[in-house]
Amino acid sequence: MKLGATANRAARRFISSLPALFGVVVFTFLLMRVLPGDPAVFFASGPQAGPEEIAMIRAQMGLDKPVPQQLLLYLRDLSQGQLGRSLTTGQPVLVDLRNRLPASLELTLTALLIALVAAVPLGVAAALRPGSLVDHIVRFVCALGVCVPTFVSGLLLIYVFYYLAGLAPDPTGRIDIFMSQPPRVTGFLLIDFAIAGDWEGWQAAARQLMLPALTMALFVVAPLARMTRASMLASLGSDFVRTARSLGLSRRKIVVTYALRNAILPVLTIVGIVFSTMLGANVLVEKVFSWPGVASYALDALLSSDYAPVQGFVLLMASIFVLVNLTVDVLYGVADPRVSVE
Amino acid sequence: MTSATLRHTVWVLRGNPVTAVAAGGAFVLCLVALIGPWIVPHDPIASNVANALKPPSAQNWAGTDQLGRDVFSRLVIAARLDLAIAASAVTLSFAVGAVIGAVCGYLGGRLDRYVGRFVDILMAFPLFVLAMAMVAALGNRVENIVIATAIINLPFYIRFARAEVNVRRNAGWVEAARACGDSHLSVILRFLLPNVLPAMAVQVSLNLGWAILNAAGLSFIGLGVKPPTPEWGIMVAEGARFIATGKWWLVAFPGLALMLTVLCFNLLGDGLRDILDPRMRT
């Protein structure tokens, strides 16, 4: 019954997000068509390429047709699951994205996990003693955290942990070039190494992941902790907590079972928003750490006016975004059964 | 400012010295942006390879970069460009967003639905990625950083203005103005907008910091501002190549400049909210 209601709500949300996704596709397509520079010239054999060769490449890329027709062709390809071909790597964009997406997801999810593990206890601790030293420290860290750009904190972490302390490995890529890759199962190196039982490799990959994940986590701890604190304060001040106290329940039961469970809903909302900002911040972090993810792939393509990868990337990001919002929506129902009763 | 508001402001500032400090900091920043070129100790563009990559010293307070240029002077000069980009982007989206949002909130109907859809589409993008694509598409120039930053800020202003106007559209004083024969346009411009502006001003200050980070991020990945123009984001990007060899000052000082600027505007925004809109105090 409850499950059905949740599924129903998720389905409704999904359908209502389809127009926005379609809008993203069209908008990105048009945006890419005004990119300066002619990709046909860019990808011709050389500066000496004759007009015939350029015309041939244009025809091959479908650039000689009017823009509305190009859009229709693109939509037709899209409906067949084809995102076009990257001109820089020569691979279908779908293959490239599939190869590189695990790197980005592994980074983003690890960062989100670190951030949540740090932020929720911090927020709770601050809310339990408002006005105390802990509270002030948490608020100060929050105020500061949103002000440091990810690319600066990433570089400073490299300076401290790689140059000064020597704890972190050379900050380029997911794994040392001399290390052997694990057999590819999921594409997540930590999982693949674990499956292969290669714990030395697992450690190497984890060490490589540490700094970029920390960089991104630092960036999102602030909004998460701030929201936890605010909603925890509201929840601790409510009647049911007062009642629980008057009944003499244990402090742990009051704080964790009653107050936190009720305070978690706004935090979930923020997690959705935070995830979307992390997708954007990925571009910067992947650039700083030469991380071979989808964002750095799209950035390289963008700088060499290669349409297809950028379109595919933006579509992928928007889809992930929609998916995350759906998940958050479903989790709402789990965290607070009242939401599904409508 | 009436005397009551003034008293309230003084009261808030006294109880909240942080806001006063932030306001002071913002003032200093604007001053530096204005008079920067006349107070710098060295020429920010002149290179001196013999003096390259020197750590901070009495001669060069923030060290020198790979071409021997004085980092401190470049930081000071860059303030103007960074603040100008952020301020014009936020002003642009404030003006456009307030008007569109107010008209939608007041008129409702089909226009409101279409604009709502458009806003939904914009919000479905990861915003930094959208800005990146726009700068690349419109051309790699500073003006386009401003436009892209303005567009990704637009949804927030439209939604905000729309919601604020929508709750007031049937208020007694709006109906009174209508009854007096004011046109829709005049009701929006003369009565509704002035009522929602204070709340939006808070949004502006909070947004400035975000806009600065955004613009710096764009130039960090090589979009918009071109070297040798001094700009904080690009200075970090240039310094990034030397961080693994321990040249921390090339990254730390522009980073510090960015951080302090954003911190000032954020704290100022929080303070402004307390002064202008006591209901929203947290």
Coordinates of C-alpha atoms in Angstrom, one line a residue:
Chain A
M1 CA 0.0 0.0 0.0
K2 CA 2.6 2.5 1.1
L3 CA 5.1 1.2 -1.4
G4 CA 2.5 1.6 -4.1
A5 CA 1.9 5.2 -3.1
T6 CA 5.6 5.9 -3.2
A7 CA 6.1 4.3 -6.6
N8 CA 3.1 6.2 -7.8
R9 CA 4.5 9.5 -6.7
A10 CA 7.9 8.7 -8.1
A11 CA 6.3 7.9 -11.5
R12 CA 4.3 11.1 -11.5
R13 CA 7.5 13.1 -10.7
F14 CA 9.4 11.3 -13.4
I15 CA 6.7 12.1 -16.1
S16 CA 6.5 15.7 -15.0
S17 CA 10.3 16.1 -15.4
L18 CA 10.2 14.8 -19.0
P19 CA 9.4 18.2 -20.6
A20 CA 12.3 19.8 -18.7
L21 CA 14.6 17.1 -20.0
F22 CA 13.4 17.6 -23.6
G23 CA 14.0 21.3 -23.1
V24 CA 17.5 20.6 -22.0
V25 CA 18.1 18.5 -25.1
V26 CA 16.8 21.2 -27.5
F27 CA 18.5 24.1 -25.6
T28 CA 21.9 22.3 -25.6
F29 CA 21.6 21.5 -29.2
L30 CA 20.9 25.1 -30.2
L31 CA 23.7 26.3 -27.9
M32 CA 26.2 24.0 -29.5
R33 CA 25.2 25.1 -33.0
V34 CA 26.3 28.7 -32.2
L35 CA 29.7 27.5 -30.9
P36 CA 32.3 29.6 -32.7
G37 CA 34.6 27.8 -35.2
D38 CA 33.7 25.3 -37.9
P39 CA 34.2 21.8 -36.6
A40 CA 34.6 20.7 -40.2
V41 CA 37.6 22.9 -40.6
F42 CA 38.9 21.9 -37.2
F43 CA 38.8 18.2 -38.1
A44 CA 40.0 18.5 -41.7
S45 CA 43.4 16.8 -42.4
G46 CA 45.3 20.1 -42.0
P47 CA 45.5 23.8 -42.8
Q48 CA 45.9 22.8 -46.5
A49 CA 42.6 21.0 -46.6
G50 CA 40.8 21.9 -49.8
P51 CA 37.2 23.1 -49.9
E52 CA 36.1 19.8 -51.3
E53 CA 37.5 17.9 -48.3
I54 CA 35.9 20.4 -45.9
A55 CA 32.5 20.1 -47.7
M56 CA 32.8 16.4 -47.5
I57 CA 33.4 16.4 -43.8
R58 CA 30.5 18.9 -43.4
A59 CA 28.2 16.5 -45.2
Q60 CA 29.5 13.6 -43.3
M61 CA 28.7 15.4 -40.0
G62 CA 25.3 16.5 -41.3
L63 CA 26.3 20.2 -41.0
D64 CA 25.2 21.1 -44.5
K65 CA 21.5 20.6 -43.6
P66 CA 19.4 23.4 -42.1
V67 CA 19.4 23.6 -38.3
P68 CA 15.8 22.4 -37.7
Q69 CA 16.4 19.3 -39.8
Q70 CA 19.7 18.7 -37.9
L71 CA 17.7 18.9 -34.7
L72 CA 15.2 16.3 -35.9
L73 CA 18.0 14.0 -37.0
Y74 CA 19.6 14.4 -33.6
L75 CA 16.4 13.6 -31.8
R76 CA 15.9 10.5 -34.0
D77 CA 19.4 9.3 -33.2
L78 CA 18.8 10.1 -29.5
S79 CA 15.6 8.0 -29.5
Q80 CA 17.7 5.1 -30.8
G81 CA 20.2 5.6 -28.0
Q82 CA 22.8 7.2 -30.2
L83 CA 24.6 10.2 -28.9
G84 CA 26.8 10.7 -32.0
R85 CA 30.5 10.3 -32.3
S86 CA 33.3 12.3 -30.6
L87 CA 35.6 13.7 -33.2
T88 CA 38.5 14.0 -30.8
T89 CA 38.5 10.4 -29.6
G90 CA 36.9 8.9 -32.7
Q91 CA 34.6 6.8 -30.4
P92 CA 30.9 6.9 -30.1
V93 CA 30.0 9.4 -27.3
L94 CA 28.0 6.7 -25.5
V95 CA 31.0 4.4 -25.2
D96 CA 33.2 7.3 -24.0
L97 CA 30.7 8.4 -21.4
R98 CA 30.1 4.8 -20.2
N99 CA 33.9 4.4 -19.9
R100 CA 34.4 7.6 -18.0
L101 CA 31.2 7.9 -15.9
P102 CA 32.3 5.4 -13.1
A103 CA 35.3 7.6 -12.4
S104 CA 33.1 10.6 -11.9
L105 CA 30.5 8.8 -9.9
E106 CA 33.0 7.1 -7.7
L107 CA 34.5 10.5 -6.9
T108 CA 31.2 12.3 -6.4
L109 CA 29.6 9.5 -4.3
T110 CA 32.7 9.1 -2.1
A111 CA 32.7 12.9 -1.5
L112 CA 29.0 12.9 -0.7
L113 CA 29.5 10.1 1.8
I114 CA 32.5 11.9 3.5
A115 CA 30.5 15.1 3.6
L116 CA 27.4 13.5 5.1
V117 CA 29.4 11.6 7.7
A118 CA 31.1 14.8 8.7
A119 CA 28.2 17.2 8.4
V120 CA 25.3 15.4 10.1
P121 CA 27.1 14.9 13.5
L122 CA 28.5 18.4 13.3
G123 CA 25.0 19.9 12.7
V124 CA 23.5 17.8 15.5
A125 CA 26.2 18.7 17.9
A126 CA 25.8 22.4 17.1
A127 CA 22.0 22.1 17.5
L128 CA 22.2 20.3 20.9
R129 CA 24.1 23.2 22.4
P130 CA 23.1 26.4 20.6
G131 CA 25.4 29.3 21.5
S132 CA 28.1 27.0 22.8
L133 CA 31.7 26.9 21.5
V134 CA 30.9 23.9 19.3
D135 CA 28.0 25.8 17.8
H136 CA 30.2 28.8 17.0
I137 CA 32.9 26.6 15.5
V138 CA 30.4 24.8 13.3
R139 CA 28.9 28.1 12.1
F140 CA 32.3 29.5 11.5
V141 CA 33.3 26.5 9.5
C142 CA 30.1 26.7 7.5
A143 CA 30.5 30.4 6.7
L144 CA 34.1 29.7 5.6
G145 CA 33.4 26.5 3.7
V146 CA 31.1 28.1 1.1
C147 CA 33.6 30.8 0.4
V148 CA 36.6 28.7 -0.6
P149 CA 36.5 27.8 -4.3
T150 CA 36.9 24.1 -4.9
F151 CA 39.9 24.6 -7.2
V152 CA 41.7 26.5 -4.5
S153 CA 41.0 24.1 -1.7
G154 CA 42.0 21.2 -4.0
L155 CA 45.3 22.8 -4.9
L156 CA 46.1 23.7 -1.2
L157 CA 45.3 20.1 -0.2
I158 CA 47.8 18.9 -2.8
Y159 CA 50.4 21.3 -1.4
V160 CA 49.8 20.1 2.2
F161 CA 49.4 16.4 1.7
Y162 CA 51.5 15.8 -1.4
Y163 CA 54.3 18.4 -1.2
L164 CA 54.7 19.0 2.6
A165 CA 53.5 15.8 4.2
G166 CA 54.1 13.3 1.4
L167 CA 51.1 11.4 2.5
A168 CA 49.2 11.6 -0.8
P169 CA 50.4 10.1 -4.1
D170 CA 51.1 12.2 -7.2
P171 CA 47.8 14.0 -7.8
T172 CA 47.1 12.9 -11.3
G173 CA 44.5 10.5 -12.4
R174 CA 42.8 7.6 -10.7
I175 CA 45.7 5.2 -10.4
D176 CA 49.4 5.2 -10.7
I177 CA 50.3 4.6 -14.4
F178 CA 52.6 1.7 -13.3
M179 CA 49.9 0.0 -11.4
S180 CA 47.9 -2.7 -13.3
Q181 CA 44.2 -2.0 -13.7
P182 CA 41.8 -4.5 -12.1
P183 CA 39.5 -6.5 -14.4
R184 CA 36.7 -4.2 -15.3
V185 CA 33.4 -5.2 -13.7
T186 CA 31.7 -2.0 -12.5
G187 CA 34.2 0.6 -13.5
F188 CA 34.4 1.7 -9.9
L189 CA 38.1 1.0 -9.0
L190 CA 37.4 0.4 -5.3
I191 CA 34.8 -2.2 -6.1
D192 CA 36.7 -3.8 -8.9
F193 CA 39.8 -4.2 -6.8
A194 CA 37.8 -5.6 -4.0
I195 CA 36.2 -8.1 -6.4
A196 CA 39.6 -9.1 -7.7
G197 CA 40.8 -9.4 -4.1
D198 CA 43.8 -7.1 -4.9
W199 CA 44.0 -5.2 -1.7
E200 CA 47.3 -3.5 -2.5
G201 CA 45.6 -2.1 -5.6
W202 CA 42.6 -1.1 -3.6
Q203 CA 44.8 0.9 -1.2
A204 CA 46.5 2.6 -4.1
A205 CA 43.2 3.6 -5.7
A206 CA 41.8 4.8 -2.3
R207 CA 44.9 6.9 -1.7
Q208 CA 44.5 8.4 -5.1
L209 CA 40.8 9.1 -4.5
M210 CA 41.3 10.6 -1.1
L211 CA 42.4 14.2 -2.0
P212 CA 39.8 14.9 -4.8
A213 CA 37.0 13.4 -2.7
L214 CA 38.1 15.4 0.3
T215 CA 38.2 18.6 -1.9
M216 CA 34.7 18.1 -3.1
A217 CA 33.4 17.1 0.4
L218 CA 34.8 20.3 1.9
F219 CA 32.8 22.2 -0.6
V220 CA 29.5 20.7 0.5
V221 CA 29.9 20.1 4.2
A222 CA 28.8 23.7 4.9
P223 CA 25.3 23.6 3.4
L224 CA 24.6 20.1 4.8
A225 CA 25.8 21.0 8.3
R226 CA 23.9 24.3 8.3
M227 CA 20.7 22.6 7.2
T228 CA 21.1 19.8 9.8
R229 CA 21.6 22.3 12.5
A230 CA 18.6 24.5 11.5
S231 CA 16.2 21.6 11.2
M232 CA 17.5 19.9 14.2
L233 CA 17.0 23.1 16.3
A234 CA 13.4 23.3 15.1
S235 CA 12.8 19.6 15.8
L236 CA 14.4 19.8 19.3
G237 CA 12.1 22.7 20.2
S238 CA 8.9 20.9 19.1
D239 CA 6.2 19.5 21.4
F240 CA 6.9 15.9 20.8
V241 CA 10.5 16.3 22.0
R242 CA 9.3 18.0 25.1
T243 CA 6.8 15.2 25.6
A244 CA 9.5 12.6 25.1
R245 CA 11.7 14.4 27.7
S246 CA 8.8 14.6 30.2
L247 CA 8.3 10.9 29.8
G248 CA 11.9 10.4 30.9
L249 CA 13.1 8.7 27.7
S250 CA 16.8 8.3 27.3
R251 CA 18.7 11.2 25.8
R252 CA 19.9 9.0 23.0
K253 CA 16.4 7.9 22.1
I254 CA 15.1 11.4 22.2
V255 CA 17.9 12.8 20.0
V256 CA 18.4 10.0 17.5
T257 CA 15.0 8.3 17.2
Y258 CA 12.6 11.3 17.6
A259 CA 14.4 14.5 16.9
L260 CA 16.8 13.4 14.1
R261 CA 14.3 11.3 12.2
N262 CA 12.0 14.3 12.1
A263 CA 14.8 16.7 11.2
I264 CA 16.2 14.6 8.3
L265 CA 13.6 15.7 5.7
P266 CA 15.0 19.1 4.9
V267 CA 18.5 17.6 4.9
L268 CA 17.4 15.2 2.2
T269 CA 16.1 18.1 0.1
I270 CA 19.5 19.8 0.5
V271 CA 21.3 16.6 -0.5
G272 CA 19.5 16.7 -3.8
I273 CA 20.6 20.3 -4.4
V274 CA 24.1 19.6 -3.2
F275 CA 24.4 16.7 -5.5
S276 CA 23.6 19.0 -8.5
T277 CA 26.2 21.5 -7.4
M278 CA 28.7 18.7 -7.1
L279 CA 28.0 17.7 -10.7
G280 CA 29.1 21.2 -11.7
A281 CA 32.0 21.3 -9.3
N282 CA 33.2 18.0 -10.8
V283 CA 34.5 20.0 -13.8
L284 CA 36.8 22.0 -11.6
V285 CA 37.9 19.1 -9.4
E286 CA 38.5 16.8 -12.3
K287 CA 40.7 19.4 -13.9
V288 CA 42.7 20.0 -10.8
F289 CA 43.4 16.3 -10.3
S290 CA 43.5 15.3 -14.0
W291 CA 40.7 12.9 -13.1
P292 CA 39.6 10.9 -16.2
G293 CA 35.9 11.5 -15.6
V294 CA 33.0 12.7 -17.8
A295 CA 33.4 16.3 -16.8
S296 CA 37.0 16.6 -18.0
Y297 CA 36.0 14.8 -21.2
A298 CA 33.3 17.3 -21.9
L299 CA 35.6 20.2 -21.1
D300 CA 38.2 19.0 -23.5
A301 CA 35.5 18.6 -26.2
L302 CA 34.1 22.0 -25.4
L303 CA 37.4 23.7 -25.9
S304 CA 37.9 22.0 -29.3
S305 CA 34.3 22.7 -30.6
D306 CA 33.4 19.1 -30.6
Y307 CA 29.6 19.1 -30.3
A308 CA 28.5 15.6 -29.7
P309 CA 30.3 14.9 -26.4
V310 CA 29.2 18.1 -24.8
Q311 CA 25.6 17.5 -25.8
G312 CA 25.8 14.0 -24.5
F313 CA 27.5 15.2 -21.3
V314 CA 24.9 17.8 -20.5
L315 CA 22.1 15.4 -21.2
L316 CA 23.7 12.8 -19.0
M317 CA 24.1 15.4 -16.2
A318 CA 20.5 16.5 -16.5
S319 CA 19.3 12.9 -16.4
I320 CA 21.3 12.1 -13.4
F321 CA 19.9 15.2 -11.8
V322 CA 16.4 14.1 -12.5
L323 CA 17.2 10.7 -11.2
V324 CA 18.7 12.1 -8.0
N325 CA 15.6 14.2 -7.4
L326 CA 13.4 11.1 -7.9
T327 CA 15.5 9.1 -5.4
V328 CA 15.2 12.0 -2.9
D329 CA 11.5 12.0 -3.4
V330 CA 11.3 8.2 -2.8
L331 CA 13.5 8.6 0.3
Y332 CA 11.1 11.3 1.6
G333 CA 8.4 8.7 1.8
V334 CA 10.7 6.3 3.7
A335 CA 11.9 9.0 6.1
D336 CA 8.5 10.5 6.7
P337 CA 5.5 8.3 6.0
R338 CA 3.2 11.3 6.2
V339 CA 4.6 12.6 2.8
S340 CA 3.1 9.7 0.9
V341 CA -0.4 10.3 2.3
E342 CA -1.9 12.9 -0.1
Chain B
M1 CA 15.7 55.6 5.4
T2 CA 13.3 56.6 8.1
S3 CA 14.6 57.2 11.6
A4 CA 13.0 54.0 12.8
T5 CA 14.9 52.0 10.1
L6 CA 18.1 53.8 11.1
R7 CA 17.6 53.0 14.7
H8 CA 16.9 49.4 13.8
T9 CA 20.0 49.3 11.7
V10 CA 22.2 50.7 14.5
W11 CA 20.6 48.2 16.9
V12 CA 21.3 45.3 14.6
L13 CA 24.9 46.4 13.9
R14 CA 25.6 46.9 17.6
G15 CA 24.3 43.4 18.4
N16 CA 26.0 41.9 15.4
P17 CA 29.5 43.4 15.0
V18 CA 30.2 40.7 12.3
T19 CA 28.0 42.6 9.9
A20 CA 29.7 45.8 10.6
V21 CA 33.1 44.2 9.9
A22 CA 31.8 42.6 6.7
A23 CA 30.4 46.0 5.6
G24 CA 33.8 47.5 6.3
G25 CA 35.5 44.8 4.4
A26 CA 33.2 45.2 1.4
F27 CA 33.9 48.9 1.5
V28 CA 37.6 48.4 1.5
L29 CA 37.3 46.0 -1.4
C30 CA 35.3 48.4 -3.5
L31 CA 37.8 51.1 -2.7
V32 CA 40.7 48.9 -3.8
A33 CA 38.8 48.1 -7.0
L34 CA 38.4 51.8 -7.6
I35 CA 41.9 53.1 -6.8
G36 CA 43.9 49.9 -7.3
P37 CA 46.0 51.1 -10.2
W38 CA 47.3 54.1 -8.2
I39 CA 48.3 52.2 -5.1
V40 CA 50.1 49.1 -6.4
P41 CA 53.7 48.8 -5.5
H42 CA 54.8 47.3 -8.8
D43 CA 53.6 47.1 -12.4
P44 CA 51.2 44.1 -12.5
I45 CA 52.1 43.2 -16.2
A46 CA 55.8 43.9 -16.4
S47 CA 57.7 40.6 -16.3
N48 CA 61.2 40.2 -14.8
V49 CA 62.3 36.7 -15.4
A50 CA 65.4 37.1 -13.3
N51 CA 63.1 37.5 -10.3
A52 CA 60.7 34.6 -11.1
L53 CA 59.0 32.3 -8.6
K54 CA 60.3 34.1 -5.5
P55 CA 58.5 33.5 -2.2
P56 CA 56.9 36.4 -0.4
S57 CA 59.4 38.9 0.8
A58 CA 59.6 42.5 1.9
Q59 CA 60.1 43.5 -1.7
N60 CA 57.2 41.3 -3.1
W61 CA 54.6 40.9 -0.3
A62 CA 52.9 38.0 -2.0
G63 CA 55.9 36.6 -4.0
T64 CA 56.4 36.6 -7.7
D65 CA 55.0 34.4 -10.4
Q66 CA 56.6 32.4 -13.2
L67 CA 57.3 35.6 -15.2
G68 CA 58.6 37.5 -12.2
R69 CA 55.5 39.6 -11.9
D70 CA 54.5 40.9 -8.5
V71 CA 51.6 38.7 -7.2
F72 CA 50.4 41.3 -4.7
S73 CA 50.1 44.0 -7.4
R74 CA 48.2 41.6 -9.6
L75 CA 45.8 40.7 -6.8
V76 CA 45.0 44.4 -6.2
I77 CA 44.5 45.1 -9.9
A78 CA 42.3 42.0 -10.3
A79 CA 39.8 43.2 -7.7
R80 CA 38.3 45.6 -10.2
L81 CA 37.7 43.0 -12.9
D82 CA 36.4 40.4 -10.5
L83 CA 34.0 42.7 -8.7
A84 CA 32.9 44.3 -12.0
I85 CA 32.0 40.9 -13.5
A86 CA 30.1 39.8 -10.4
A87 CA 28.3 43.1 -9.9
S88 CA 27.2 43.5 -13.5
A89 CA 26.1 39.9 -13.7
V90 CA 24.0 40.1 -10.6
T91 CA 22.6 43.5 -11.5
L92 CA 21.6 42.2 -14.9
S93 CA 19.8 39.1 -13.5
F94 CA 18.3 41.2 -10.7
A95 CA 16.8 43.7 -13.1
V96 CA 15.6 41.2 -15.7
G97 CA 14.5 38.6 -13.1
A98 CA 12.5 41.1 -11.0
V99 CA 10.6 42.5 -13.9
I100 CA 9.8 39.1 -15.5
G101 CA 9.0 37.6 -12.1
A102 CA 6.8 40.5 -11.1
V103 CA 4.8 40.5 -14.4
C104 CA 4.3 36.7 -14.1
G105 CA 3.2 36.8 -10.5
Y106 CA 0.8 39.7 -11.2
L107 CA -0.7 38.5 -14.5
G108 CA -0.5 34.8 -14.0
G109 CA -2.2 32.7 -16.8
R110 CA -0.5 31.4 -19.9
L111 CA 2.6 33.7 -19.7
D112 CA 3.3 32.6 -16.2
R113 CA 3.1 28.9 -17.2
Y114 CA 5.5 29.4 -20.1
V115 CA 8.0 31.2 -18.0
G116 CA 7.6 28.6 -15.3
R117 CA 8.5 25.9 -17.8
F118 CA 11.5 27.9 -19.0
V119 CA 12.7 28.3 -15.4
D120 CA 12.2 24.5 -14.9
I121 CA 14.4 23.8 -17.9
L122 CA 17.2 26.1 -16.6
M123 CA 17.0 24.5 -13.2
A124 CA 17.4 21.0 -14.8
F125 CA 20.9 21.9 -15.8
P126 CA 23.8 21.6 -13.5
L127 CA 24.3 25.4 -13.4
F128 CA 28.0 25.6 -13.7
V129 CA 28.0 23.3 -16.7
L130 CA 25.3 25.5 -18.3
A131 CA 27.5 28.6 -17.7
M132 CA 30.5 26.8 -19.2
A133 CA 28.6 25.8 -22.3
M134 CA 27.2 29.3 -22.8
V135 CA 30.5 31.0 -22.5
A136 CA 32.0 28.6 -25.0
A137 CA 29.0 29.1 -27.4
L138 CA 28.7 32.9 -27.2
G139 CA 32.4 33.4 -27.5
N140 CA 35.3 33.3 -25.1
R141 CA 35.0 36.9 -23.8
V142 CA 34.5 38.6 -20.5
E143 CA 31.1 40.0 -21.5
N144 CA 29.9 36.5 -22.0
I145 CA 31.0 35.4 -18.5
V146 CA 28.8 38.2 -17.3
I147 CA 25.9 37.1 -19.5
A148 CA 26.3 33.4 -18.6
T149 CA 26.5 34.2 -14.9
A150 CA 23.5 36.4 -15.1
I151 CA 21.4 33.7 -16.9
I152 CA 22.2 31.0 -14.4
N153 CA 21.2 33.4 -11.6
L154 CA 18.0 34.3 -13.4
P155 CA 15.7 31.4 -12.2
F156 CA 16.2 32.4 -8.5
Y157 CA 15.2 36.0 -9.1
I158 CA 12.3 35.1 -11.3
R159 CA 10.9 32.7 -8.7
F160 CA 11.6 35.0 -5.8
A161 CA 9.9 38.0 -7.4
R162 CA 7.1 35.9 -8.7
A163 CA 6.3 34.4 -5.3
E164 CA 6.6 37.8 -3.5
V165 CA 4.3 39.6 -6.0
N166 CA 1.9 36.7 -6.2
V167 CA 1.0 36.9 -2.5
R168 CA 0.4 40.6 -2.8
R169 CA -1.5 40.8 -6.0
N170 CA -4.9 40.7 -4.3
A171 CA -3.9 42.9 -1.3
G172 CA -6.2 45.8 -0.5
W173 CA -3.7 48.5 -1.5
V174 CA -3.2 46.8 -4.9
E175 CA -7.0 46.8 -5.5
A176 CA -7.2 50.4 -4.3
A177 CA -4.6 51.4 -6.8
R178 CA -6.5 49.5 -9.5
A179 CA -9.7 51.2 -8.4
C180 CA -8.0 54.6 -8.8
G181 CA -7.5 53.8 -12.4
D182 CA -3.8 52.8 -12.4
S183 CA -2.8 50.6 -15.3
H184 CA -1.4 47.1 -14.7
L185 CA 2.1 48.4 -15.6
S186 CA 1.8 51.2 -13.2
V187 CA 0.6 49.0 -10.4
I188 CA 3.6 46.6 -10.9
L189 CA 6.2 49.3 -11.2
R190 CA 5.0 51.8 -8.6
F191 CA 3.5 49.6 -5.9
L192 CA 4.4 46.0 -6.2
L193 CA 8.1 46.2 -7.2
P194 CA 9.1 48.7 -4.5
N195 CA 7.5 46.3 -2.0
V196 CA 9.5 43.3 -3.0
L197 CA 12.8 45.1 -3.6
P198 CA 14.1 45.1 0.0
A199 CA 13.8 41.3 0.2
M200 CA 15.5 41.0 -3.2
A201 CA 18.3 43.2 -2.2
V202 CA 19.3 40.6 0.4
Q203 CA 19.4 38.1 -2.3
V204 CA 21.7 40.3 -4.4
S205 CA 24.3 40.5 -1.6
L206 CA 24.2 36.7 -1.1
N207 CA 24.4 36.2 -4.8
L208 CA 27.4 38.4 -5.4
G209 CA 29.7 36.0 -3.6
W210 CA 28.3 33.1 -5.6
A211 CA 28.8 35.1 -8.8
I212 CA 32.4 35.8 -8.0
L213 CA 33.1 32.1 -7.4
N214 CA 31.4 31.2 -10.6
A215 CA 33.3 33.7 -12.7
A216 CA 36.6 32.7 -11.1
G217 CA 35.7 29.0 -11.8
L218 CA 35.1 29.8 -15.4
S219 CA 38.3 31.6 -15.9
F220 CA 40.1 28.9 -14.0
I221 CA 39.1 26.4 -16.7
G222 CA 40.3 28.8 -19.4
L223 CA 37.1 30.5 -20.4
G224 CA 36.5 34.2 -20.5
V225 CA 39.5 36.1 -19.1
K226 CA 42.7 35.7 -21.0
P227 CA 46.3 36.0 -19.7
P228 CA 48.1 38.3 -19.0
T229 CA 45.0 40.1 -17.6
P230 CA 45.2 39.8 -13.8
E231 CA 42.2 38.0 -12.5
W232 CA 42.0 35.8 -9.4
G233 CA 40.7 32.7 -11.1
I234 CA 43.3 32.8 -13.8
M235 CA 46.0 33.5 -11.3
V236 CA 45.1 30.3 -9.5
A237 CA 45.1 28.4 -12.8
E238 CA 48.6 29.7 -13.6
G239 CA 49.8 28.9 -10.2
A240 CA 48.3 25.4 -10.3
R241 CA 51.2 24.2 -12.4
F242 CA 53.7 25.0 -9.7
I243 CA 51.8 23.7 -6.6
A244 CA 53.3 20.2 -6.8
T245 CA 56.7 21.8 -6.5
G246 CA 55.8 23.8 -3.5
K247 CA 55.1 27.3 -4.9
W248 CA 52.1 27.8 -2.6
W249 CA 51.9 31.6 -2.8
L250 CA 50.8 31.5 -6.4
V251 CA 47.6 29.7 -5.4
A252 CA 47.1 30.7 -1.7
F253 CA 47.0 34.4 -2.2
P254 CA 44.5 34.6 -5.1
G255 CA 42.5 32.0 -3.2
L256 CA 42.6 34.0 -0.1
A257 CA 41.4 37.1 -2.0
L258 CA 38.5 35.1 -3.4
M259 CA 37.6 33.7 -0.1
L260 CA 37.7 37.0 1.8
T261 CA 35.6 38.7 -0.9
V262 CA 33.0 36.0 -0.9
L263 CA 33.0 35.9 2.9
C264 CA 32.4 39.6 3.1
F265 CA 29.5 39.6 0.8
N266 CA 27.9 36.6 2.4
L267 CA 28.1 38.0 5.9
L268 CA 26.9 41.3 4.6
G269 CA 23.9 39.6 3.0
D270 CA 23.1 37.8 6.3
G271 CA 23.3 41.1 8.1
L272 CA 21.2 43.0 5.5
R273 CA 18.6 40.3 5.8
D274 CA 18.4 41.0 9.6
I275 CA 18.1 44.8 8.9
L276 CA 15.7 44.8 6.0
D277 CA 13.6 41.8 6.7
P278 CA 13.3 41.0 10.4
R279 CA 10.8 38.2 9.7
M280 CA 13.4 36.1 8.0
R281 CA 15.9 36.2 10.8
T282 CA 17.4 32.8 11.6

